[in-house]
């Protein structure tokens, strides 16, 4: 990425390059790292008409596509109605799913729809690794969805994995899984948000694994990462991707009830910019929010000013800092030089922000039992 483009992106754009839209908090899984603590539907979630009105706004703003998630978005009865409406308006849809509702009929319907991308979530190359995070039987369900998409001739769907210390040893296996379907592999960073606040310390990759992941990604530029691992660029050569925090600058999130947040990983009142239900709708939030205006100002290197790698890693992930109790101008908790670990040791008990009650179900669900 050129320096001039980086400066332009940091200052924000007239419309987000893409945005994440969680259509519902309802989910038939209870993944232990879920960023939004999904499980139960919020009774105040946007209606079909309200969601269509948001799509109209996005189309008018020339938003290229939306990343639809949840919860499990396909649980919404109007999911396909909203998908078709968005495509008809010229707003592409990339949606993430656990695959539980992608049967033969749904796969065929998706294969016959243009401007749609499907991302199947698995968090391991084996059932043992995946199911310890996503629930018993979830790997088999995801594989069945992949089989259905492949059988319908959908094309190169995506397989998405959140990196944990348990699946880093399975990087090659994840790549083989994707290659076997002619799919694209997408790796994302584990953030300590939602239920991930409670599981991050046990799940996040070790320092050695971070370096292993960095070198693995350098050798495989075709593996997708978005802006997940720009903190690793402090190790040397920058990884492909945005390589900066795009929160409120080029990306944001709309939650199921229409609240707009700077980033999908900071669902906290401090990072709520407004609501699509406010006068002026989403466009007004994006273009006039004081929060977004602040995020688009030049950032201070803060505690990282003395580190020669700040220009490469940009201080790391805002969400990862916030939900581990570190200041936003402090080091990333997974700083490759260990500065984050040192800073975490000084965080006082009881000062870490709470992600809120969320929408977790009272018990963990299983999709099916493996023999």
Tab-separated table of N, CA, C and O in Angstrom, residues 158-199:
chain	number	residue	atom	x	y	z
A	158	UNK	N	-15.526	-19.447	0.636
A	158	UNK	CA	-14.425	-19.232	1.569
A	158	UNK	C	-14.580	-20.113	2.805
A	158	UNK	O	-15.697	-20.393	3.247
A	159	UNK	N	-13.460	-20.531	3.329
A	159	UNK	CA	-13.402	-21.205	4.618
A	159	UNK	C	-12.688	-20.273	5.574
A	159	UNK	O	-11.566	-19.844	5.314
A	160	UNK	N	-13.357	-19.922	6.666
A	160	UNK	CA	-12.828	-18.917	7.590
A	160	UNK	C	-12.492	-19.547	8.930
A	160	UNK	O	-13.312	-20.273	9.508
A	161	UNK	N	-11.295	-19.258	9.419
A	161	UNK	CA	-10.863	-19.789	10.711
A	161	UNK	C	-10.303	-18.678	11.573
A	161	UNK	O	-9.526	-17.843	11.109
A	162	UNK	N	-10.717	-18.661	12.833
A	162	UNK	CA	-10.145	-17.758	13.824
A	162	UNK	C	-8.928	-18.459	14.423
A	162	UNK	O	-9.022	-19.592	14.892
A	163	UNK	N	-7.788	-17.789	14.421
A	163	UNK	CA	-6.556	-18.419	14.865
A	163	UNK	C	-6.478	-18.510	16.397
A	163	UNK	O	-6.607	-17.510	17.105
A	164	UNK	N	-6.257	-19.726	16.876
A	164	UNK	CA	-6.064	-19.984	18.298
A	164	UNK	C	-4.791	-20.798	18.480
A	164	UNK	O	-4.227	-21.328	17.516
A	165	UNK	N	-4.372	-20.940	19.707
A	165	UNK	CA	-3.152	-21.723	19.942
A	165	UNK	C	-3.372	-23.204	19.640
A	165	UNK	O	-2.407	-23.958	19.494
A	166	UNK	N	-4.644	-23.610	19.522
A	166	UNK	CA	-4.928	-25.011	19.235
A	166	UNK	C	-4.952	-25.312	17.738
A	166	UNK	O	-4.734	-26.467	17.336
A	167	UNK	N	-5.237	-24.302	16.893
A	167	UNK	CA	-5.295	-24.602	15.460
A	167	UNK	C	-4.117	-24.058	14.662
A	167	UNK	O	-3.997	-24.349	13.473
A	168	UNK	N	-3.236	-23.272	15.270
A	168	UNK	CA	-2.033	-22.863	14.548
A	168	UNK	C	-1.253	-24.086	14.050
A	168	UNK	O	-0.765	-24.082	12.919
A	169	UNK	N	-1.146	-25.171	14.832
A	169	UNK	CA	-0.468	-26.356	14.298
A	169	UNK	C	-1.189	-27.004	13.110
A	169	UNK	O	-0.611	-27.877	12.450
A	170	UNK	N	-2.418	-26.576	12.840
A	170	UNK	CA	-3.187	-27.161	11.746
A	170	UNK	C	-3.288	-26.231	10.535
A	170	UNK	O	-4.174	-26.393	9.690
A	171	UNK	N	-2.390	-25.242	10.439
A	171	UNK	CA	-2.430	-24.315	9.309
A	171	UNK	C	-2.366	-25.047	7.977
A	171	UNK	O	-3.153	-24.765	7.060
A	172	UNK	N	-1.451	-25.967	7.856
A	172	UNK	CA	-1.344	-26.716	6.596
A	172	UNK	C	-2.605	-27.536	6.347
A	172	UNK	O	-3.066	-27.656	5.211
A	173	UNK	N	-3.171	-28.086	7.408
A	173	UNK	CA	-4.396	-28.855	7.265
A	173	UNK	C	-5.563	-27.992	6.818
A	173	UNK	O	-6.391	-28.418	6.001
A	174	UNK	N	-5.649	-26.757	7.324
A	174	UNK	CA	-6.700	-25.834	6.891
A	174	UNK	C	-6.526	-25.480	5.416
A	174	UNK	O	-7.503	-25.401	4.670
A	175	UNK	N	-5.269	-25.275	5.007
A	175	UNK	CA	-5.010	-24.974	3.600
A	175	UNK	C	-5.393	-26.158	2.717
A	175	UNK	O	-5.971	-25.981	1.631
A	176	UNK	N	-5.107	-27.360	3.166
A	176	UNK	CA	-5.472	-28.561	2.404
A	176	UNK	C	-6.987	-28.723	2.331
A	176	UNK	O	-7.528	-29.136	1.301
A	177	UNK	N	-7.669	-28.394	3.427
A	177	UNK	CA	-9.126	-28.466	3.428
A	177	UNK	C	-9.704	-27.526	2.371
A	177	UNK	O	-10.589	-27.909	1.599
A	178	UNK	N	-9.209	-26.303	2.339
A	178	UNK	CA	-9.677	-25.336	1.349
A	178	UNK	C	-9.330	-25.792	-0.065
A	178	UNK	O	-10.177	-25.741	-0.968
A	179	UNK	N	-8.114	-26.245	-0.262
A	179	UNK	CA	-7.700	-26.690	-1.597
A	179	UNK	C	-8.558	-27.846	-2.091
A	179	UNK	O	-8.862	-27.946	-3.281
A	180	UNK	N	-8.956	-28.710	-1.178
A	180	UNK	CA	-9.766	-29.860	-1.569
A	180	UNK	C	-11.120	-29.468	-2.124
A	180	UNK	O	-11.709	-30.229	-2.910
A	181	UNK	N	-11.616	-28.309	-1.740
A	181	UNK	CA	-12.900	-27.815	-2.257
A	181	UNK	C	-12.722	-26.759	-3.343
A	181	UNK	O	-13.718	-26.255	-3.864
A	182	UNK	N	-11.476	-26.403	-3.642
A	182	UNK	CA	-11.260	-25.285	-4.555
A	182	UNK	C	-11.720	-23.986	-3.918
A	182	UNK	O	-12.116	-23.043	-4.605
A	183	UNK	N	-11.666	-23.940	-2.579
A	183	UNK	CA	-12.137	-22.786	-1.820
A	183	UNK	C	-10.965	-21.871	-1.467
A	183	UNK	O	-9.793	-22.229	-1.625
A	184	UNK	N	-11.289	-20.665	-0.984
A	184	UNK	CA	-10.284	-19.737	-0.494
A	184	UNK	C	-10.230	-19.821	1.022
A	184	UNK	O	-11.267	-19.925	1.681
A	185	UNK	N	-9.031	-19.768	1.562
A	185	UNK	CA	-8.865	-19.804	3.009
A	185	UNK	C	-8.740	-18.380	3.542
A	185	UNK	O	-7.988	-17.562	3.008
A	186	UNK	N	-9.479	-18.088	4.590
A	186	UNK	CA	-9.415	-16.779	5.237
A	186	UNK	C	-9.141	-16.980	6.722
A	186	UNK	O	-9.864	-17.714	7.408
A	187	UNK	N	-8.076	-16.366	7.210
A	187	UNK	CA	-7.707	-16.465	8.606
A	187	UNK	C	-7.960	-15.126	9.295
A	187	UNK	O	-7.674	-14.067	8.732
A	188	UNK	N	-8.497	-15.175	10.493
A	188	UNK	CA	-8.763	-13.952	11.243
A	188	UNK	C	-8.173	-14.071	12.644
A	188	UNK	O	-7.926	-15.171	13.157
A	189	UNK	N	-7.984	-12.919	13.244
A	189	UNK	CA	-7.366	-12.863	14.564
A	189	UNK	C	-8.416	-13.041	15.649
A	189	UNK	O	-9.539	-12.527	15.549
A	190	UNK	N	-8.058	-13.747	16.686
A	190	UNK	CA	-8.911	-13.866	17.874
A	190	UNK	C	-8.829	-12.572	18.670
A	190	UNK	O	-7.748	-12.146	19.075
A	191	UNK	N	-9.974	-11.931	18.885
A	191	UNK	CA	-10.014	-10.720	19.696
A	191	UNK	C	-10.723	-11.009	21.020
A	191	UNK	O	-11.648	-11.821	21.078
A	192	UNK	N	-10.321	-10.320	22.067
A	192	UNK	CA	-10.949	-10.537	23.380
A	192	UNK	C	-12.231	-9.734	23.545
A	192	UNK	O	-12.362	-8.892	24.443
A	193	UNK	N	-13.199	-9.975	22.654
A	193	UNK	CA	-14.477	-9.277	22.734
A	193	UNK	C	-15.599	-10.291	22.846
A	193	UNK	O	-15.436	-11.457	22.494
A	194	UNK	N	-16.765	-9.847	23.332
A	194	UNK	CA	-17.871	-10.781	23.531
A	194	UNK	C	-17.476	-11.890	24.503
A	194	UNK	O	-16.842	-11.658	25.539
A	195	UNK	N	-17.833	-13.129	24.155
A	195	UNK	CA	-17.411	-14.254	24.991
A	195	UNK	C	-15.904	-14.472	24.907
A	195	UNK	O	-15.318	-15.169	25.743
A	196	UNK	N	-15.275	-13.894	23.885
A	196	UNK	CA	-13.832	-13.989	23.767
A	196	UNK	C	-13.084	-13.338	24.910
A	196	UNK	O	-11.914	-13.641	25.150
A	197	UNK	N	-13.745	-12.437	25.644
A	197	UNK	CA	-13.114	-11.826	26.817
A	197	UNK	C	-12.720	-12.903	27.825
A	197	UNK	O	-11.649	-12.845	28.440
A	198	UNK	N	-13.585	-13.893	27.973
A	198	UNK	CA	-13.338	-14.946	28.963
A	198	UNK	C	-12.416	-16.044	28.451
A	198	UNK	O	-11.788	-16.735	29.253
A	199	UNK	N	-12.341	-16.219	27.120
A	199	UNK	CA	-11.557	-17.326	26.571
A	199	UNK	C	-10.231	-16.891	25.953
A	199	UNK	O	-9.393	-17.734	25.649
